[in-house]
Amino acid sequence: MSNPHALIQADAITKIYQGKPAVDGVSFSTTKGEVTAILGPSGSGKSTFLRSLALLEPIDNGKILFEGELVGQRERRGKLVPASERQLAGDRENIGMLFQNFNLFPHMSVERNIMLALGVHKRGSIAENRDTALSMLQRVGLDGHASKYPSELSGGQQQRVAIARALVLKPKIMLFDEPTSALDPELVREVLRVMESLAEEGMTMIVVTHEVGFARNAASRVILFENGRIHEDLPPNRFFSPEASERTSAFLEHVL
Ligand code: ADP
Ligand code: MG
């Protein structure tokens, strides 16, 4: 069933690796402005689920709709087939994705890393793109760092550059895969703060994280992923309560 209010909707999606489902028939939808935190044990399929939603990997079954439109696949003679690279590029335009390891180009300044993202998508003149890059750097608290190279920045600063680089493309949803897991503990806060401010401004977000505090305070919905499936899906005040299943309680006990 298509949910007319969903920004992104997954219908029974499955992703198989070497004969085993990493994501096993998951249905999920999120509406504009919702912030979903995904928790779960290692190997439960969280990253695969996020990469599927980001259209970085073709799914083996099911379908994904963005604002009601089929993405990542097309219908041909009554069957769903993978979209072409060109169609995929268009489908991905609304979706920003952040990884654990920043993925900045080391030989380019911060400013050029961000401008490159704009250039690849052919938006605006060089002067306009520079302005956009600088204002986005300001937004993530890094004005004054434009001409530095990634190696001159802390991990927290690099991750904020990566967020700025994603934001300049004006995504309608941002997917984060353990954005603070590679950071020293003292640098986690500054990245979470930027993410919290994005959430407050109404960005739709799905965040795979081990930061239970973020899930509790910034998310509107918390999911426990387990064996490629959604095991629990509750607002934080209920997720972090005795109402949650025994499995969820056991998981939380383990991570807290
Ligand atoms: P999580 O992010 O929750 O730790 P993943 O989505 O990374 O889980 O992995 C889920 C399962 O899929 C694991 O068993 C993992 O080994 C497998 N898997 C993930 N990515 C690949 C891949 N590119 N090739 C083969 N197996 C993979
Ligand atoms: Mg993962």
PDB file of C-alpha atoms and ligand atoms in Angstrom:
ATOM      1  CA  MET A   1       0.000   0.000   0.000  1.00  0.00           C
ATOM      2  CA  SER A   2       1.324   3.413  -0.877  1.00  0.00           C
ATOM      3  CA  ASN A   3       1.268   5.797   2.069  1.00  0.00           C
ATOM      4  CA  PRO A   4       0.377   9.193   0.568  1.00  0.00           C
ATOM      5  CA  HIS A   5       2.150  11.039   3.391  1.00  0.00           C
ATOM      6  CA  ALA A   6       5.400   9.103   3.208  1.00  0.00           C
ATOM      7  CA  LEU A   7       8.552  10.844   2.055  1.00  0.00           C
ATOM      8  CA  ILE A   8      10.312   7.539   1.600  1.00  0.00           C
ATOM      9  CA  GLN A   9       8.649   4.168   1.747  1.00  0.00           C
ATOM     10  CA  ALA A  10      10.136   0.684   1.578  1.00  0.00           C
ATOM     11  CA  ASP A  11       7.758  -2.161   0.757  1.00  0.00           C
ATOM     12  CA  ALA A  12       8.987  -5.567   1.873  1.00  0.00           C
ATOM     13  CA  ILE A  13      12.537  -4.976   0.694  1.00  0.00           C
ATOM     14  CA  THR A  14      15.047  -7.799   0.725  1.00  0.00           C
ATOM     15  CA  LYS A  15      18.770  -7.701   0.043  1.00  0.00           C
ATOM     16  CA  ILE A  16      20.614 -10.986  -0.258  1.00  0.00           C
ATOM     17  CA  TYR A  17      24.356 -11.561   0.085  1.00  0.00           C
ATOM     18  CA  GLN A  18      25.715 -14.995  -0.757  1.00  0.00           C
ATOM     19  CA  GLY A  19      22.332 -16.595  -0.440  1.00  0.00           C
ATOM     20  CA  LYS A  20      21.568 -15.023   2.934  1.00  0.00           C
ATOM     21  CA  PRO A  21      19.196 -12.093   3.431  1.00  0.00           C
ATOM     22  CA  ALA A  22      20.968  -9.144   5.092  1.00  0.00           C
ATOM     23  CA  VAL A  23      17.673  -7.241   4.906  1.00  0.00           C
ATOM     24  CA  ASP A  24      14.724  -9.556   5.065  1.00  0.00           C
ATOM     25  CA  GLY A  25      11.425  -8.223   3.771  1.00  0.00           C
ATOM     26  CA  VAL A  26      11.502  -4.915   5.629  1.00  0.00           C
ATOM     27  CA  SER A  27       8.631  -2.472   5.286  1.00  0.00           C
ATOM     28  CA  PHE A  28       9.199   1.019   6.576  1.00  0.00           C
ATOM     29  CA  SER A  29       8.043   4.495   5.808  1.00  0.00           C
ATOM     30  CA  THR A  30       8.934   7.886   7.150  1.00  0.00           C
ATOM     31  CA  THR A  31       7.207  11.240   6.848  1.00  0.00           C
ATOM     32  CA  LYS A  32       8.674  14.698   6.413  1.00  0.00           C
ATOM     33  CA  GLY A  33      10.489  15.983   9.478  1.00  0.00           C
ATOM     34  CA  GLU A  34      10.620  12.630  11.217  1.00  0.00           C
ATOM     35  CA  VAL A  35      13.909  11.620  12.846  1.00  0.00           C
ATOM     36  CA  THR A  36      14.358   7.860  13.076  1.00  0.00           C
ATOM     37  CA  ALA A  37      17.160   6.317  15.093  1.00  0.00           C
ATOM     38  CA  ILE A  38      18.113   2.738  14.264  1.00  0.00           C
ATOM     39  CA  LEU A  39      19.842   0.662  16.903  1.00  0.00           C
ATOM     40  CA  GLY A  40      20.811  -2.972  16.741  1.00  0.00           C
ATOM     41  CA  PRO A  41      23.605  -5.489  17.042  1.00  0.00           C
ATOM     42  CA  SER A  42      26.486  -5.617  14.590  1.00  0.00           C
ATOM     43  CA  GLY A  43      25.637  -7.616  11.491  1.00  0.00           C
ATOM     44  CA  SER A  44      21.884  -7.145  11.879  1.00  0.00           C
ATOM     45  CA  GLY A  45      21.600  -5.410   8.493  1.00  0.00           C
ATOM     46  CA  LYS A  46      21.405  -1.744   9.519  1.00  0.00           C
ATOM     47  CA  SER A  47      23.988  -0.545   6.993  1.00  0.00           C
ATOM     48  CA  THR A  48      22.540  -2.676   4.237  1.00  0.00           C
ATOM     49  CA  PHE A  49      19.094  -1.265   4.936  1.00  0.00           C
ATOM     50  CA  LEU A  50      20.410   2.303   4.795  1.00  0.00           C
ATOM     51  CA  ARG A  51      22.425   1.676   1.617  1.00  0.00           C
ATOM     52  CA  SER A  52      19.318   0.185   0.035  1.00  0.00           C
ATOM     53  CA  LEU A  53      17.255   3.254   0.920  1.00  0.00           C
ATOM     54  CA  ALA A  54      20.064   5.446  -0.453  1.00  0.00           C
ATOM     55  CA  LEU A  55      19.856   3.458  -3.702  1.00  0.00           C
ATOM     56  CA  LEU A  56      23.528   2.540  -3.444  1.00  0.00           C
ATOM     57  CA  GLU A  57      22.744  -1.150  -3.859  1.00  0.00           C
ATOM     58  CA  PRO A  58      20.076  -2.821  -5.963  1.00  0.00           C
ATOM     59  CA  ILE A  59      17.545  -4.695  -3.847  1.00  0.00           C
ATOM     60  CA  ASP A  60      16.568  -8.280  -4.610  1.00  0.00           C
ATOM     61  CA  ASN A  61      12.925  -7.983  -3.735  1.00  0.00           C
ATOM     62  CA  GLY A  62      10.342  -5.371  -2.838  1.00  0.00           C
ATOM     63  CA  LYS A  63      10.319  -1.730  -3.846  1.00  0.00           C
ATOM     64  CA  ILE A  64      11.157   1.747  -2.663  1.00  0.00           C
ATOM     65  CA  LEU A  65       9.009   4.800  -3.266  1.00  0.00           C
ATOM     66  CA  PHE A  66      10.139   8.394  -2.854  1.00  0.00           C
ATOM     67  CA  GLU A  67       7.246  10.836  -2.564  1.00  0.00           C
ATOM     68  CA  GLY A  68       5.098   8.115  -4.056  1.00  0.00           C
ATOM     69  CA  GLU A  69       7.352   7.514  -7.074  1.00  0.00           C
ATOM     70  CA  LEU A  70       9.195   4.273  -7.682  1.00  0.00           C
ATOM     71  CA  VAL A  71      12.969   4.781  -7.254  1.00  0.00           C
ATOM     72  CA  GLY A  72      15.951   2.509  -7.898  1.00  0.00           C
ATOM     73  CA  GLN A  73      13.845   0.349 -10.171  1.00  0.00           C
ATOM     74  CA  ARG A  74      11.511   0.809 -13.111  1.00  0.00           C
ATOM     75  CA  GLU A  75       8.561  -1.155 -14.298  1.00  0.00           C
ATOM     76  CA  ARG A  76       9.051  -2.939 -17.579  1.00  0.00           C
ATOM     77  CA  ARG A  77       6.397  -5.227 -19.031  1.00  0.00           C
ATOM     78  CA  GLY A  78       4.769  -5.549 -15.656  1.00  0.00           C
ATOM     79  CA  LYS A  79       8.042  -6.422 -13.905  1.00  0.00           C
ATOM     80  CA  LEU A  80      10.395  -4.417 -11.718  1.00  0.00           C
ATOM     81  CA  VAL A  81      13.907  -4.107 -13.129  1.00  0.00           C
ATOM     82  CA  PRO A  82      16.917  -2.170 -11.798  1.00  0.00           C
ATOM     83  CA  ALA A  83      16.986   1.466 -12.952  1.00  0.00           C
ATOM     84  CA  SER A  84      19.715   2.578 -15.347  1.00  0.00           C
ATOM     85  CA  GLU A  85      22.717   4.495 -13.973  1.00  0.00           C
ATOM     86  CA  ARG A  86      21.264   7.664 -15.413  1.00  0.00           C
ATOM     87  CA  GLN A  87      17.875   7.086 -13.772  1.00  0.00           C
ATOM     88  CA  LEU A  88      19.616   6.201 -10.510  1.00  0.00           C
ATOM     89  CA  ALA A  89      21.558   9.463 -10.532  1.00  0.00           C
ATOM     90  CA  GLY A  90      18.264  11.328 -10.729  1.00  0.00           C
ATOM     91  CA  ASP A  91      16.587   9.148  -8.098  1.00  0.00           C
ATOM     92  CA  ARG A  92      19.463   9.726  -5.663  1.00  0.00           C
ATOM     93  CA  GLU A  93      19.296  13.523  -5.900  1.00  0.00           C
ATOM     94  CA  ASN A  94      16.957  13.900  -2.941  1.00  0.00           C
ATOM     95  CA  ILE A  95      18.887  11.587  -0.680  1.00  0.00           C
ATOM     96  CA  GLY A  96      22.003  12.553   1.278  1.00  0.00           C
ATOM     97  CA  MET A  97      24.107   9.888   2.936  1.00  0.00           C
ATOM     98  CA  LEU A  98      26.792  10.164   5.570  1.00  0.00           C
ATOM     99  CA  PHE A  99      29.250   7.404   6.443  1.00  0.00           C
ATOM    100  CA  GLN A 100      31.416   6.583   9.393  1.00  0.00           C
ATOM    101  CA  ASN A 101      34.618   7.512   7.573  1.00  0.00           C
ATOM    102  CA  PHE A 102      33.813  10.932   6.069  1.00  0.00           C
ATOM    103  CA  ASN A 103      35.147  10.053   2.580  1.00  0.00           C
ATOM    104  CA  LEU A 104      36.638  13.478   1.908  1.00  0.00           C
ATOM    105  CA  PHE A 105      39.242  13.895  -0.826  1.00  0.00           C
ATOM    106  CA  PRO A 106      42.560  14.333   1.028  1.00  0.00           C
ATOM    107  CA  HIS A 107      44.253  16.325  -1.744  1.00  0.00           C
ATOM    108  CA  MET A 108      41.531  18.968  -1.907  1.00  0.00           C
ATOM    109  CA  SER A 109      40.760  21.818   0.438  1.00  0.00           C
ATOM    110  CA  VAL A 110      37.577  21.732   2.470  1.00  0.00           C
ATOM    111  CA  GLU A 111      36.026  24.326   0.197  1.00  0.00           C
ATOM    112  CA  ARG A 112      36.935  22.361  -2.946  1.00  0.00           C
ATOM    113  CA  ASN A 113      35.588  19.134  -1.481  1.00  0.00           C
ATOM    114  CA  ILE A 114      32.216  20.821  -1.080  1.00  0.00           C
ATOM    115  CA  MET A 115      32.347  22.634  -4.409  1.00  0.00           C
ATOM    116  CA  LEU A 116      33.190  19.390  -6.164  1.00  0.00           C
ATOM    117  CA  ALA A 117      29.884  17.916  -4.985  1.00  0.00           C
ATOM    118  CA  LEU A 118      28.101  20.909  -6.498  1.00  0.00           C
ATOM    119  CA  GLY A 119      30.172  20.781  -9.684  1.00  0.00           C
ATOM    120  CA  VAL A 120      29.443  17.104 -10.251  1.00  0.00           C
ATOM    121  CA  HIS A 121      25.757  17.924 -10.125  1.00  0.00           C
ATOM    122  CA  LYS A 122      26.250  20.961 -12.381  1.00  0.00           C
ATOM    123  CA  ARG A 123      24.646  23.487 -10.092  1.00  0.00           C
ATOM    124  CA  GLY A 124      25.578  27.144 -10.369  1.00  0.00           C
ATOM    125  CA  SER A 125      28.709  29.060 -11.364  1.00  0.00           C
ATOM    126  CA  ILE A 126      32.024  28.689  -9.554  1.00  0.00           C
ATOM    127  CA  ALA A 127      31.421  31.942  -7.661  1.00  0.00           C
ATOM    128  CA  GLU A 128      27.926  30.858  -6.623  1.00  0.00           C
ATOM    129  CA  ASN A 129      29.187  27.434  -5.590  1.00  0.00           C
ATOM    130  CA  ARG A 130      31.930  29.005  -3.483  1.00  0.00           C
ATOM    131  CA  ASP A 131      29.337  31.159  -1.691  1.00  0.00           C
ATOM    132  CA  THR A 132      27.164  28.104  -1.119  1.00  0.00           C
ATOM    133  CA  ALA A 133      30.135  26.141   0.226  1.00  0.00           C
ATOM    134  CA  LEU A 134      31.146  28.940   2.593  1.00  0.00           C
ATOM    135  CA  SER A 135      27.649  29.445   3.960  1.00  0.00           C
ATOM    136  CA  MET A 136      27.226  25.717   4.533  1.00  0.00           C
ATOM    137  CA  LEU A 137      30.566  25.613   6.353  1.00  0.00           C
ATOM    138  CA  GLN A 138      29.281  28.386   8.580  1.00  0.00           C
ATOM    139  CA  ARG A 139      26.165  26.356   9.288  1.00  0.00           C
ATOM    140  CA  VAL A 140      28.209  23.418  10.575  1.00  0.00           C
ATOM    141  CA  GLY A 141      30.379  25.755  12.646  1.00  0.00           C
ATOM    142  CA  LEU A 142      33.459  25.672  10.436  1.00  0.00           C
ATOM    143  CA  ASP A 143      33.750  29.153   8.985  1.00  0.00           C
ATOM    144  CA  GLY A 144      37.412  30.015   8.688  1.00  0.00           C
ATOM    145  CA  HIS A 145      38.385  26.457   7.750  1.00  0.00           C
ATOM    146  CA  ALA A 146      37.554  26.638   4.034  1.00  0.00           C
ATOM    147  CA  SER A 147      41.112  26.557   2.713  1.00  0.00           C
ATOM    148  CA  LYS A 148      42.375  23.842   5.063  1.00  0.00           C
ATOM    149  CA  TYR A 149      42.970  20.256   3.980  1.00  0.00           C
ATOM    150  CA  PRO A 150      41.117  17.375   5.639  1.00  0.00           C
ATOM    151  CA  SER A 151      44.309  16.193   7.375  1.00  0.00           C
ATOM    152  CA  GLU A 152      44.507  19.551   9.172  1.00  0.00           C
ATOM    153  CA  LEU A 153      41.103  18.966  10.769  1.00  0.00           C
ATOM    154  CA  SER A 154      39.975  16.743  13.624  1.00  0.00           C
ATOM    155  CA  GLY A 155      37.715  13.801  12.872  1.00  0.00           C
ATOM    156  CA  GLY A 156      34.745  15.726  14.228  1.00  0.00           C
ATOM    157  CA  GLN A 157      35.512  18.655  11.949  1.00  0.00           C
ATOM    158  CA  GLN A 158      35.949  16.335   8.963  1.00  0.00           C
ATOM    159  CA  GLN A 159      32.597  14.744   9.632  1.00  0.00           C
ATOM    160  CA  ARG A 160      31.004  18.208   9.814  1.00  0.00           C
ATOM    161  CA  VAL A 161      32.579  19.016   6.424  1.00  0.00           C
ATOM    162  CA  ALA A 162      31.042  15.803   5.104  1.00  0.00           C
ATOM    163  CA  ILE A 163      27.658  16.947   6.440  1.00  0.00           C
ATOM    164  CA  ALA A 164      28.101  20.335   4.762  1.00  0.00           C
ATOM    165  CA  ARG A 165      29.025  18.598   1.517  1.00  0.00           C
ATOM    166  CA  ALA A 166      25.832  16.543   1.651  1.00  0.00           C
ATOM    167  CA  LEU A 167      23.675  19.545   2.568  1.00  0.00           C
ATOM    168  CA  VAL A 168      24.745  21.756  -0.351  1.00  0.00           C
ATOM    169  CA  LEU A 169      22.891  19.370  -2.644  1.00  0.00           C
ATOM    170  CA  LYS A 170      19.683  20.159  -0.746  1.00  0.00           C
ATOM    171  CA  PRO A 171      18.617  16.597  -0.005  1.00  0.00           C
ATOM    172  CA  LYS A 172      15.096  16.017   1.266  1.00  0.00           C
ATOM    173  CA  ILE A 173      16.290  13.261   3.552  1.00  0.00           C
ATOM    174  CA  MET A 174      19.609  12.563   5.229  1.00  0.00           C
ATOM    175  CA  LEU A 175      20.732   9.052   6.074  1.00  0.00           C
ATOM    176  CA  PHE A 176      23.538   8.649   8.604  1.00  0.00           C
ATOM    177  CA  ASP A 177      25.406   5.372   9.098  1.00  0.00           C
ATOM    178  CA  GLU A 178      27.143   5.501  12.474  1.00  0.00           C
ATOM    179  CA  PRO A 179      28.385   9.044  11.866  1.00  0.00           C
ATOM    180  CA  THR A 180      30.232   9.274  15.166  1.00  0.00           C
ATOM    181  CA  SER A 181      31.601   5.741  15.511  1.00  0.00           C
ATOM    182  CA  ALA A 182      35.035   6.570  14.113  1.00  0.00           C
ATOM    183  CA  LEU A 183      35.470   9.597  16.383  1.00  0.00           C
ATOM    184  CA  ASP A 184      37.326  10.013  19.620  1.00  0.00           C
ATOM    185  CA  PRO A 185      34.778  10.377  22.424  1.00  0.00           C
ATOM    186  CA  GLU A 186      35.468  14.072  22.958  1.00  0.00           C
ATOM    187  CA  LEU A 187      34.600  14.828  19.313  1.00  0.00           C
ATOM    188  CA  VAL A 188      31.263  13.029  19.233  1.00  0.00           C
ATOM    189  CA  ARG A 189      29.298  15.914  20.796  1.00  0.00           C
ATOM    190  CA  GLU A 190      30.124  18.486  18.123  1.00  0.00           C
ATOM    191  CA  VAL A 191      28.848  16.199  15.364  1.00  0.00           C
ATOM    192  CA  LEU A 192      25.706  15.244  17.288  1.00  0.00           C
ATOM    193  CA  ARG A 193      25.042  18.929  17.920  1.00  0.00           C
ATOM    194  CA  VAL A 194      25.047  19.649  14.174  1.00  0.00           C
ATOM    195  CA  MET A 195      22.730  16.685  13.618  1.00  0.00           C
ATOM    196  CA  GLU A 196      20.403  17.870  16.373  1.00  0.00           C
ATOM    197  CA  SER A 197      20.219  21.318  14.827  1.00  0.00           C
ATOM    198  CA  LEU A 198      19.363  19.754  11.468  1.00  0.00           C
ATOM    199  CA  ALA A 199      16.602  17.779  13.155  1.00  0.00           C
ATOM    200  CA  GLU A 200      15.264  20.925  14.820  1.00  0.00           C
ATOM    201  CA  GLU A 201      15.166  22.665  11.445  1.00  0.00           C
ATOM    202  CA  GLY A 202      12.895  19.911  10.193  1.00  0.00           C
ATOM    203  CA  MET A 203      15.257  17.744   8.172  1.00  0.00           C
ATOM    204  CA  THR A 204      13.972  14.198   7.719  1.00  0.00           C
ATOM    205  CA  MET A 205      16.664  11.895   9.037  1.00  0.00           C
ATOM    206  CA  ILE A 206      17.383   8.216   9.523  1.00  0.00           C
ATOM    207  CA  VAL A 207      20.332   7.655  11.809  1.00  0.00           C
ATOM    208  CA  VAL A 208      22.014   4.342  12.522  1.00  0.00           C
ATOM    209  CA  THR A 209      23.833   4.961  15.761  1.00  0.00           C
ATOM    210  CA  HIS A 210      25.109   3.565  19.019  1.00  0.00           C
ATOM    211  CA  GLU A 211      24.479   6.928  20.674  1.00  0.00           C
ATOM    212  CA  VAL A 212      21.524   6.031  22.829  1.00  0.00           C
ATOM    213  CA  GLY A 213      21.366   9.617  24.133  1.00  0.00           C
ATOM    214  CA  PHE A 214      20.783  10.899  20.609  1.00  0.00           C
ATOM    215  CA  ALA A 215      18.074   8.286  20.025  1.00  0.00           C
ATOM    216  CA  ARG A 216      16.392   9.222  23.275  1.00  0.00           C
ATOM    217  CA  ASN A 217      16.551  12.997  22.902  1.00  0.00           C
ATOM    218  CA  ALA A 218      16.645  13.872  19.212  1.00  0.00           C
ATOM    219  CA  ALA A 219      14.718  11.049  17.547  1.00  0.00           C
ATOM    220  CA  SER A 220      10.966  10.941  17.179  1.00  0.00           C
ATOM    221  CA  ARG A 221      11.091   7.209  16.582  1.00  0.00           C
ATOM    222  CA  VAL A 222      13.497   4.459  17.583  1.00  0.00           C
ATOM    223  CA  ILE A 223      13.899   1.134  15.810  1.00  0.00           C
ATOM    224  CA  LEU A 224      15.686  -2.012  16.924  1.00  0.00           C
ATOM    225  CA  PHE A 225      17.065  -3.935  13.962  1.00  0.00           C
ATOM    226  CA  GLU A 226      17.680  -7.635  14.401  1.00  0.00           C
ATOM    227  CA  ASN A 227      18.427 -10.395  11.872  1.00  0.00           C
ATOM    228  CA  GLY A 228      17.624  -8.159   8.920  1.00  0.00           C
ATOM    229  CA  ARG A 229      14.253  -7.134  10.314  1.00  0.00           C
ATOM    230  CA  ILE A 230      12.628  -4.388  12.328  1.00  0.00           C
ATOM    231  CA  HIS A 231      12.127  -5.910  15.721  1.00  0.00           C
ATOM    232  CA  GLU A 232      10.843  -2.827  17.543  1.00  0.00           C
ATOM    233  CA  ASP A 233       9.588   0.532  16.313  1.00  0.00           C
ATOM    234  CA  LEU A 234       8.420   2.954  18.989  1.00  0.00           C
ATOM    235  CA  PRO A 235       8.641   6.611  20.009  1.00  0.00           C
ATOM    236  CA  PRO A 236      11.640   7.068  22.339  1.00  0.00           C
ATOM    237  CA  ASN A 237       9.605   7.471  25.530  1.00  0.00           C
ATOM    238  CA  ARG A 238       8.091   4.033  24.896  1.00  0.00           C
ATOM    239  CA  PHE A 239      11.201   2.408  23.414  1.00  0.00           C
ATOM    240  CA  PHE A 240      13.201   3.294  26.507  1.00  0.00           C
ATOM    241  CA  SER A 241      10.554   1.990  28.871  1.00  0.00           C
ATOM    242  CA  PRO A 242       9.394  -1.320  30.304  1.00  0.00           C
ATOM    243  CA  GLU A 243       6.842  -1.396  27.502  1.00  0.00           C
ATOM    244  CA  ALA A 244       9.581  -2.397  25.046  1.00  0.00           C
ATOM    245  CA  SER A 245      10.102  -6.090  24.330  1.00  0.00           C
ATOM    246  CA  GLU A 246      12.444  -8.215  26.351  1.00  0.00           C
ATOM    247  CA  ARG A 247      14.825  -8.351  23.382  1.00  0.00           C
ATOM    248  CA  THR A 248      14.983  -4.552  23.235  1.00  0.00           C
ATOM    249  CA  SER A 249      15.535  -4.306  26.971  1.00  0.00           C
ATOM    250  CA  ALA A 250      18.304  -6.896  26.777  1.00  0.00           C
ATOM    251  CA  PHE A 251      19.964  -5.018  23.906  1.00  0.00           C
ATOM    252  CA  LEU A 252      19.806  -1.724  25.798  1.00  0.00           C
ATOM    253  CA  GLU A 253      21.190  -3.309  28.920  1.00  0.00           C
ATOM    254  CA  HIS A 254      24.076  -4.582  26.847  1.00  0.00           C
ATOM    255  CA  VAL A 255      24.948  -1.196  25.283  1.00  0.00           C
ATOM    256  CA  LEU A 256      24.298   1.034  28.292  1.00  0.00           C
TER     257      LEU A 256
HETATM  258  P1  ADP B   1      25.178  -3.853  10.411  1.00  0.00           P
HETATM  259  O1  ADP B   1      25.328  -2.540   9.719  1.00  0.00           O
HETATM  260  O2  ADP B   1      23.941  -3.957  11.234  1.00  0.00           O
HETATM  261  O3  ADP B   1      26.389  -4.207  11.221  1.00  0.00           O
HETATM  262  P2  ADP B   1      25.419  -4.979   7.759  1.00  0.00           P
HETATM  263  O4  ADP B   1      24.281  -4.430   6.977  1.00  0.00           O
HETATM  264  O5  ADP B   1      26.748  -4.361   7.542  1.00  0.00           O
HETATM  265  O6  ADP B   1      25.030  -4.988   9.313  1.00  0.00           O
HETATM  266  O7  ADP B   1      25.558  -6.514   7.456  1.00  0.00           O
HETATM  267  C1  ADP B   1      24.460  -7.420   7.495  1.00  0.00           C
HETATM  268  C2  ADP B   1      24.918  -8.776   6.949  1.00  0.00           C
HETATM  269  O8  ADP B   1      25.189  -8.677   5.572  1.00  0.00           O
HETATM  270  C3  ADP B   1      26.176  -9.289   7.601  1.00  0.00           C
HETATM  271  O9  ADP B   1      26.060 -10.680   7.729  1.00  0.00           O
HETATM  272  C4  ADP B   1      27.254  -8.935   6.618  1.00  0.00           C
HETATM  273  O10 ADP B   1      28.323  -9.832   6.677  1.00  0.00           O
HETATM  274  C5  ADP B   1      26.523  -9.038   5.294  1.00  0.00           C
HETATM  275  N1  ADP B   1      27.059  -8.089   4.296  1.00  0.00           N
HETATM  276  C6  ADP B   1      26.963  -6.754   4.359  1.00  0.00           C
HETATM  277  N2  ADP B   1      27.528  -6.158   3.289  1.00  0.00           N
HETATM  278  C7  ADP B   1      27.983  -7.181   2.517  1.00  0.00           C
HETATM  279  C8  ADP B   1      28.665  -7.243   1.261  1.00  0.00           C
HETATM  280  N3  ADP B   1      28.961  -6.118   0.581  1.00  0.00           N
HETATM  281  N4  ADP B   1      28.982  -8.460   0.780  1.00  0.00           N
HETATM  282  C9  ADP B   1      28.663  -9.586   1.451  1.00  0.00           C
HETATM  283  N5  ADP B   1      28.020  -9.602   2.632  1.00  0.00           N
HETATM  284  C10 ADP B   1      27.680  -8.416   3.171  1.00  0.00           C
HETATM  285 MG    MG B   2      26.842  -1.118   9.871  1.00  0.00          MG
END
